CSV table of C-alpha atoms and ligand atoms in Angstrom, one decimal:
chain,number,residue,atom,x,y,z
A,1,MET,CA,-52.2,139.7,185.7
A,2,LEU,CA,-51.9,143.2,187.2
A,3,LYS,CA,-54.3,146.0,186.2
A,4,LEU,CA,-53.8,149.6,187.1
A,5,GLU,CA,-56.7,152.0,186.4
A,6,ASN,CA,-56.4,155.8,186.5
A,7,ILE,CA,-53.8,155.9,189.2
A,8,SER,CA,-52.8,159.4,190.5
A,9,ARG,CA,-50.6,160.3,193.3
A,10,SER,CA,-49.2,163.7,194.5
A,11,TYR,CA,-46.7,164.7,197.3
A,12,LYS,CA,-47.9,168.1,198.3
A,13,LYS,CA,-47.6,170.1,195.1
A,14,THR,CA,-45.6,167.5,193.1
A,15,ARG,CA,-47.7,165.4,190.9
A,16,ALA,CA,-45.7,162.2,190.8
A,17,LEU,CA,-48.2,160.0,188.9
A,18,ILE,CA,-51.0,161.3,186.7
A,19,ASP,CA,-53.9,159.1,185.6
A,20,PHE,CA,-51.7,156.1,184.9
A,21,SER,CA,-53.5,153.1,183.4
A,22,TYR,CA,-51.9,149.9,182.2
A,23,GLU,CA,-52.4,146.2,182.3
A,24,PHE,CA,-49.2,144.2,183.0
A,25,GLU,CA,-48.9,140.7,181.6
A,26,ARG,CA,-46.6,137.8,182.1
A,27,GLY,CA,-43.1,138.5,180.8
A,28,VAL,CA,-40.8,141.5,181.3
A,29,THR,CA,-42.2,145.0,181.3
A,30,ALA,CA,-39.6,147.8,181.6
A,31,ILE,CA,-40.5,151.2,182.8
A,32,LEU,CA,-38.1,153.7,181.3
A,33,GLY,CA,-37.8,157.3,182.5
A,34,PRO,CA,-35.3,159.7,183.9
A,35,ASN,CA,-35.0,160.4,187.6
A,36,GLY,CA,-38.2,162.0,189.0
A,37,SER,CA,-40.5,160.5,186.4
A,38,GLY,CA,-42.5,158.6,188.9
A,39,LYS,CA,-41.1,155.0,188.7
A,40,THR,CA,-40.6,154.5,192.4
A,41,THR,CA,-43.9,155.9,193.2
A,42,LEU,CA,-45.6,153.6,190.7
A,43,PHE,CA,-43.8,150.5,192.2
A,44,ASN,CA,-44.6,151.5,195.7
A,45,ILE,CA,-48.3,151.7,194.8
A,46,ILE,CA,-48.2,148.4,192.9
A,47,THR,CA,-46.6,146.6,195.9
A,48,GLY,CA,-49.0,148.2,198.4
A,49,ASN,CA,-46.4,150.3,200.2
A,50,LEU,CA,-48.1,153.6,199.1
A,51,LYS,CA,-51.7,154.4,198.6
A,52,PRO,CA,-52.7,156.3,195.5
A,53,ASP,CA,-54.8,159.4,195.8
A,54,SER,CA,-57.2,157.9,193.3
A,55,GLY,CA,-57.4,154.9,191.0
A,56,THR,CA,-57.3,151.1,191.5
A,57,VAL,CA,-54.8,148.3,191.4
A,58,THR,CA,-56.1,144.8,190.7
A,59,LEU,CA,-54.0,141.7,190.9
A,60,THR,CA,-55.7,139.0,189.0
A,61,SER,CA,-53.4,136.3,189.9
A,62,THR,CA,-54.0,132.6,189.4
A,63,GLY,CA,-53.0,131.6,192.9
A,64,ALA,CA,-52.0,133.2,196.1
A,65,ARG,CA,-48.4,133.5,195.4
A,66,ARG,CA,-46.3,136.3,196.7
A,67,ILE,CA,-44.9,139.4,195.2
A,68,GLY,CA,-41.2,139.7,195.0
A,69,PHE,CA,-40.2,143.3,195.5
A,70,VAL,CA,-36.8,145.0,195.4
A,71,PRO,CA,-36.9,148.6,196.4
A,72,GLN,CA,-34.3,151.0,195.0
A,73,TYR,CA,-32.5,151.1,198.4
A,74,PRO,CA,-33.3,147.7,199.9
A,75,GLY,CA,-33.5,147.6,203.7
A,76,MET,CA,-31.7,144.5,205.0
A,77,TYR,CA,-30.6,143.1,208.3
A,78,PRO,CA,-26.9,144.2,208.5
A,79,ASP,CA,-25.9,141.5,210.8
A,80,PHE,CA,-27.3,138.7,208.7
A,81,THR,CA,-24.9,136.9,206.4
A,82,VAL,CA,-25.9,136.5,202.7
A,83,ALA,CA,-26.8,132.8,203.3
A,84,GLU,CA,-28.9,133.8,206.4
A,85,MET,CA,-30.7,136.5,204.4
A,86,LEU,CA,-31.6,134.1,201.6
A,87,ASP,CA,-32.7,131.4,204.1
A,88,TYR,CA,-34.8,133.9,206.0
A,89,THR,CA,-36.5,135.0,202.7
A,90,ALA,CA,-37.2,131.4,201.7
A,91,LYS,CA,-38.9,130.9,205.1
A,92,LEU,CA,-41.0,134.1,204.9
A,93,ALA,CA,-42.0,133.1,201.4
A,94,ARG,CA,-42.7,129.5,202.5
A,95,ALA,CA,-40.7,128.4,199.5
A,96,GLU,CA,-41.0,124.8,198.4
A,97,ASN,CA,-37.6,123.2,197.7
A,98,ALA,CA,-36.0,126.1,199.6
A,99,LYS,CA,-32.5,124.7,199.3
A,100,ALA,CA,-32.8,124.2,195.5
A,101,GLN,CA,-34.2,127.7,195.1
A,102,ILE,CA,-31.5,129.3,197.2
A,103,ASP,CA,-28.8,127.4,195.3
A,104,GLU,CA,-30.3,128.6,192.0
A,105,VAL,CA,-30.4,132.3,192.8
A,106,THR,CA,-27.0,132.1,194.6
A,107,GLU,CA,-25.5,130.7,191.4
A,108,ALA,CA,-27.5,133.1,189.1
A,109,PHE,CA,-26.5,136.2,190.9
A,110,GLY,CA,-22.9,135.2,191.7
A,111,LEU,CA,-23.4,135.3,195.4
A,112,GLY,CA,-21.6,132.0,196.4
A,113,GLU,CA,-18.4,133.7,197.5
A,114,TYR,CA,-20.3,136.0,199.8
A,115,ASN,CA,-22.3,133.3,201.6
A,116,GLY,CA,-20.6,133.9,204.9
A,117,VAL,CA,-20.3,137.6,204.6
A,118,ARG,CA,-22.5,139.9,206.6
A,119,VAL,CA,-24.8,142.3,204.7
A,120,ARG,CA,-23.1,145.3,206.3
A,121,ALA,CA,-19.8,144.4,204.6
A,122,LEU,CA,-21.3,144.0,201.1
A,123,SER,CA,-20.7,146.6,198.3
A,124,GLY,CA,-23.7,148.4,196.9
A,125,GLY,CA,-23.7,146.2,193.7
A,126,THR,CA,-23.5,143.0,195.7
A,127,LYS,CA,-26.4,144.2,198.0
A,128,GLN,CA,-28.4,144.9,194.8
A,129,ARG,CA,-27.7,141.4,193.5
A,130,LEU,CA,-28.7,139.9,196.9
A,131,ALA,CA,-31.9,141.9,196.8
A,132,SER,CA,-32.7,140.7,193.3
A,133,ALA,CA,-32.0,137.1,194.3
A,134,GLN,CA,-34.4,137.5,197.2
A,135,ALA,CA,-37.2,138.7,194.9
A,136,PHE,CA,-37.2,135.5,193.0
A,137,ILE,CA,-37.3,133.1,195.9
A,138,GLY,CA,-40.8,131.5,196.4
A,139,SER,CA,-41.8,131.5,192.8
A,140,PRO,CA,-43.6,134.8,192.8
A,141,GLU,CA,-46.1,135.6,190.1
A,142,LEU,CA,-45.2,139.3,190.2
A,143,VAL,CA,-41.6,140.5,190.6
A,144,VAL,CA,-41.0,144.2,191.0
A,145,LEU,CA,-37.4,145.4,190.6
A,146,ASP,CA,-36.6,149.1,191.1
A,147,GLU,CA,-33.4,150.0,189.2
A,148,PRO,CA,-31.9,146.5,189.8
A,149,THR,CA,-28.9,147.0,187.4
A,150,ALA,CA,-27.8,150.4,188.8
A,151,GLY,CA,-24.8,149.2,190.7
A,152,LEU,CA,-23.8,146.2,188.5
A,153,ASP,CA,-20.7,145.9,186.4
A,154,PRO,CA,-21.0,144.7,182.8
A,155,MET,CA,-20.6,141.0,183.6
A,156,GLN,CA,-23.1,141.1,186.4
A,157,ARG,CA,-25.5,142.9,184.1
A,158,ILE,CA,-25.2,140.2,181.6
A,159,LEU,CA,-25.8,137.5,184.2
A,160,PHE,CA,-28.8,139.5,185.5
A,161,LYS,CA,-30.3,139.7,182.0
A,162,ASN,CA,-29.7,136.0,181.4
A,163,TYR,CA,-31.5,135.1,184.6
A,164,ILE,CA,-34.5,137.4,183.9
A,165,ASN,CA,-34.8,135.8,180.5
A,166,ARG,CA,-35.0,132.4,182.1
A,167,ARG,CA,-37.6,133.3,184.6
A,168,LYS,CA,-39.9,135.6,182.6
A,169,GLY,CA,-42.1,132.8,181.3
A,170,GLY,CA,-43.4,132.2,184.8
A,171,ALA,CA,-44.0,135.6,186.2
A,172,ALA,CA,-44.8,139.2,185.4
A,173,ILE,CA,-41.5,140.9,185.9
A,174,LEU,CA,-41.5,144.7,186.2
A,175,ILE,CA,-38.2,146.5,185.9
A,176,SER,CA,-37.6,150.2,186.2
A,177,THR,CA,-34.4,151.6,184.7
A,178,HIS,CA,-33.0,154.5,182.8
A,179,ILE,CA,-30.6,152.3,180.9
A,180,THR,CA,-32.0,151.6,177.5
A,181,SER,CA,-29.6,148.7,176.7
A,182,ASP,CA,-30.9,146.8,179.7
A,183,VAL,CA,-34.3,147.0,178.3
A,184,ALA,CA,-33.7,146.4,174.6
A,185,ASP,CA,-32.3,142.9,175.4
A,186,VAL,CA,-34.9,141.5,177.7
A,187,ALA,CA,-38.1,143.5,177.8
A,188,ASP,CA,-41.3,142.2,176.1
A,189,LYS,CA,-43.0,145.5,176.7
A,190,VAL,CA,-41.6,149.0,177.4
A,191,ILE,CA,-43.4,151.9,179.0
A,192,PHE,CA,-42.0,155.4,178.7
A,193,LEU,CA,-42.9,157.4,181.8
A,194,ARG,CA,-42.4,161.1,181.7
A,195,ARG,CA,-43.4,163.4,184.5
A,196,GLY,CA,-45.8,160.9,185.9
A,197,GLN,CA,-47.5,160.1,182.7
A,198,LEU,CA,-47.4,157.2,180.3
A,199,VAL,CA,-46.0,158.7,177.0
A,200,THR,CA,-45.8,155.6,174.9
A,201,ASP,CA,-45.7,151.8,175.3
A,202,GLY,CA,-45.3,148.7,173.3
A,203,SER,CA,-42.6,146.2,172.4
A,204,VAL,CA,-39.2,147.6,171.5
A,205,ASP,CA,-40.0,147.1,167.8
A,206,GLU,CA,-43.4,148.8,168.1
A,207,ILE,CA,-41.9,151.8,169.9
A,208,CYS,CA,-39.2,152.1,167.3
A,209,GLU,CA,-41.8,151.9,164.6
A,210,LYS,CA,-43.6,154.9,166.1
A,211,PHE,CA,-40.6,157.1,165.6
A,212,CYS,CA,-39.9,156.0,162.0
A,213,GLY,CA,-39.3,159.0,159.8
A,214,ARG,CA,-38.1,161.2,162.7
A,215,CYS,CA,-34.6,159.8,163.1
A,216,TRP,CA,-31.7,161.1,161.0
A,217,GLU,CA,-28.0,160.5,160.7
A,218,LEU,CA,-25.7,163.4,159.8
A,219,PRO,CA,-22.3,163.3,158.4
A,220,ALA,CA,-19.5,163.7,160.9
A,221,GLY,CA,-18.7,167.3,161.6
A,222,SER,CA,-22.2,168.6,160.9
A,223,ASN,CA,-23.4,171.5,163.0
A,224,VAL,CA,-26.5,170.6,164.9
A,225,PRO,CA,-28.6,173.5,166.3
A,226,ASP,CA,-28.9,173.4,170.1
A,227,SER,CA,-32.6,172.9,170.0
A,228,VAL,CA,-32.4,169.6,168.1
A,229,PRO,CA,-32.0,166.5,170.3
A,230,CYS,CA,-28.9,164.6,169.1
A,231,ARG,CA,-26.6,161.8,170.2
A,232,VAL,CA,-23.2,160.6,168.9
A,233,SER,CA,-23.1,157.1,167.3
A,234,GLY,CA,-19.6,156.2,166.2
A,235,GLU,CA,-18.4,158.7,163.6
A,236,ARG,CA,-21.9,160.0,163.0
A,237,VAL,CA,-24.5,162.1,164.8
A,238,ARG,CA,-28.1,160.9,165.1
A,239,VAL,CA,-30.8,163.5,165.5
A,240,ILE,CA,-34.5,163.6,166.1
A,241,SER,CA,-36.4,165.9,163.8
A,242,ASP,CA,-39.8,165.9,162.1
A,243,ALA,CA,-38.3,167.2,158.9
A,244,THR,CA,-34.9,166.9,157.2
A,245,PRO,CA,-32.7,168.6,159.8
A,246,VAL,CA,-29.8,169.6,157.4
A,247,PRO,CA,-29.1,169.0,153.8
A,248,GLY,CA,-27.4,165.6,153.4
A,249,ALA,CA,-29.1,164.0,156.4
A,250,ILE,CA,-30.0,160.4,155.9
A,251,SER,CA,-33.3,159.0,157.3
A,252,VAL,CA,-32.4,155.9,159.5
A,253,GLU,CA,-34.3,153.3,161.5
A,254,PRO,CA,-34.7,154.4,165.1
A,255,GLU,CA,-33.2,152.4,167.9
A,256,LEU,CA,-34.6,152.5,171.5
A,257,ASP,CA,-32.0,155.2,172.4
A,258,ASP,CA,-33.3,157.4,169.7
A,259,CYS,CA,-36.9,157.0,170.9
A,260,TYR,CA,-35.7,157.8,174.4
A,261,LEU,CA,-34.0,160.9,173.1
A,262,ALA,CA,-37.2,161.9,171.2
A,263,VAL,CA,-39.3,161.6,174.3
A,264,PHE,CA,-37.0,162.9,177.0
A,265,GLY,CA,-34.5,165.0,174.9
A,266,GLU,CA,-36.2,168.3,175.5
A,267,ASP,CA,-39.5,169.7,176.6
A,268,GLY,CA,-42.2,169.5,174.0
A,269,VAL,CA,-40.4,166.8,172.0
A,270,GLY,CA,-42.5,163.7,172.2
A,271,ILE,CA,-45.0,161.6,170.5
A,272,SER,CA,-48.7,162.5,170.8
B,1,ADP,P1,-38.3,158.1,190.0
B,1,ADP,O1,-38.4,156.8,190.7
B,1,ADP,O2,-38.7,158.0,188.5
B,1,ADP,O3,-37.0,158.8,190.2
B,1,ADP,P2,-40.1,159.1,192.0
B,1,ADP,O4,-41.4,158.3,192.0
B,1,ADP,O5,-39.1,158.8,193.1
B,1,ADP,O6,-39.5,159.0,190.5
B,1,ADP,O7,-40.5,160.7,192.1
B,1,ADP,C1,-41.5,161.3,191.3
B,1,ADP,C2,-41.6,162.7,191.8
B,1,ADP,O8,-42.2,162.8,193.1
B,1,ADP,C3,-40.3,163.5,191.8
B,1,ADP,O9,-40.6,164.8,191.4
B,1,ADP,C4,-40.0,163.4,193.3
B,1,ADP,O10,-39.2,164.6,193.7
B,1,ADP,C5,-41.3,163.4,194.0
B,1,ADP,N1,-41.3,162.7,195.2
B,1,ADP,C6,-41.1,161.3,195.4
B,1,ADP,N2,-41.2,161.0,196.7
B,1,ADP,C7,-41.5,162.1,197.4
B,1,ADP,C8,-41.7,162.3,198.8
B,1,ADP,N3,-41.7,161.4,199.7
B,1,ADP,N4,-42.0,163.6,199.1
B,1,ADP,C9,-42.1,164.6,198.2
B,1,ADP,N5,-41.9,164.4,196.9
B,1,ADP,C10,-41.6,163.2,196.5
């Protein structure tokens, strides 16, 4: 559906993307990485808003349908109401059954009560939902959402994931986030992007499999050396370590959070 080959891009001395290759398929692909890992640069290149220094982007779509793109900080017309913004998007996208599509996204993103409200008066989270709603109008084959859940409360996050799940059969949906729980529920494929490079990719299960044998649970109160990446899970502490970290540690099945910790926990800790 969308093939990226050997994409590199620098800003002066900062290498934001380094030799990135990946073939995106229908379904949800989540790009996970901390701030500065190159997610926005990648999305801007995919959507044609930024030229790579080298490499190619090929969209092998089946028709001429549009790309739905939500940038991290969407630019919108502040004087438009929510209803006008959606109507305008439907016209730009030449959406068939525009009214039905607008009604669907209005319902899915909980925008009904804001129909008559001007964009300038919306909270950040509501603006984010409006932007996501716009991205799905016009039945795009490729939907690119840059940190779409950042400003959402837990209920809105659930509604967002439910909607993504409903639409993912008909489009390649790319989502960037640093929230692993957003990904674990809906992503068919996950990419870990670190300092502009793809570190590992696969389904959530495949990625967890790669870290098998490196995730340990310690009894409460254990002393963890500073150099060992760890996270609290209930009463226990989970750590990433190639060998038994302390006597009494139990080897456990990695979760996506553990994999994230292994890749981003500290320099030099990662999968080769
Ligand atoms: P992310 O979206 O994962 O936070 P970005 O793609 O925004 O990552 O940034 C990747 C790297 O490129 C960072 O080190 C960032 O500081 C740098 N960068 C991004 N945009 C610019 C820019 N316009 N000028 C200079 N450096 C930039």
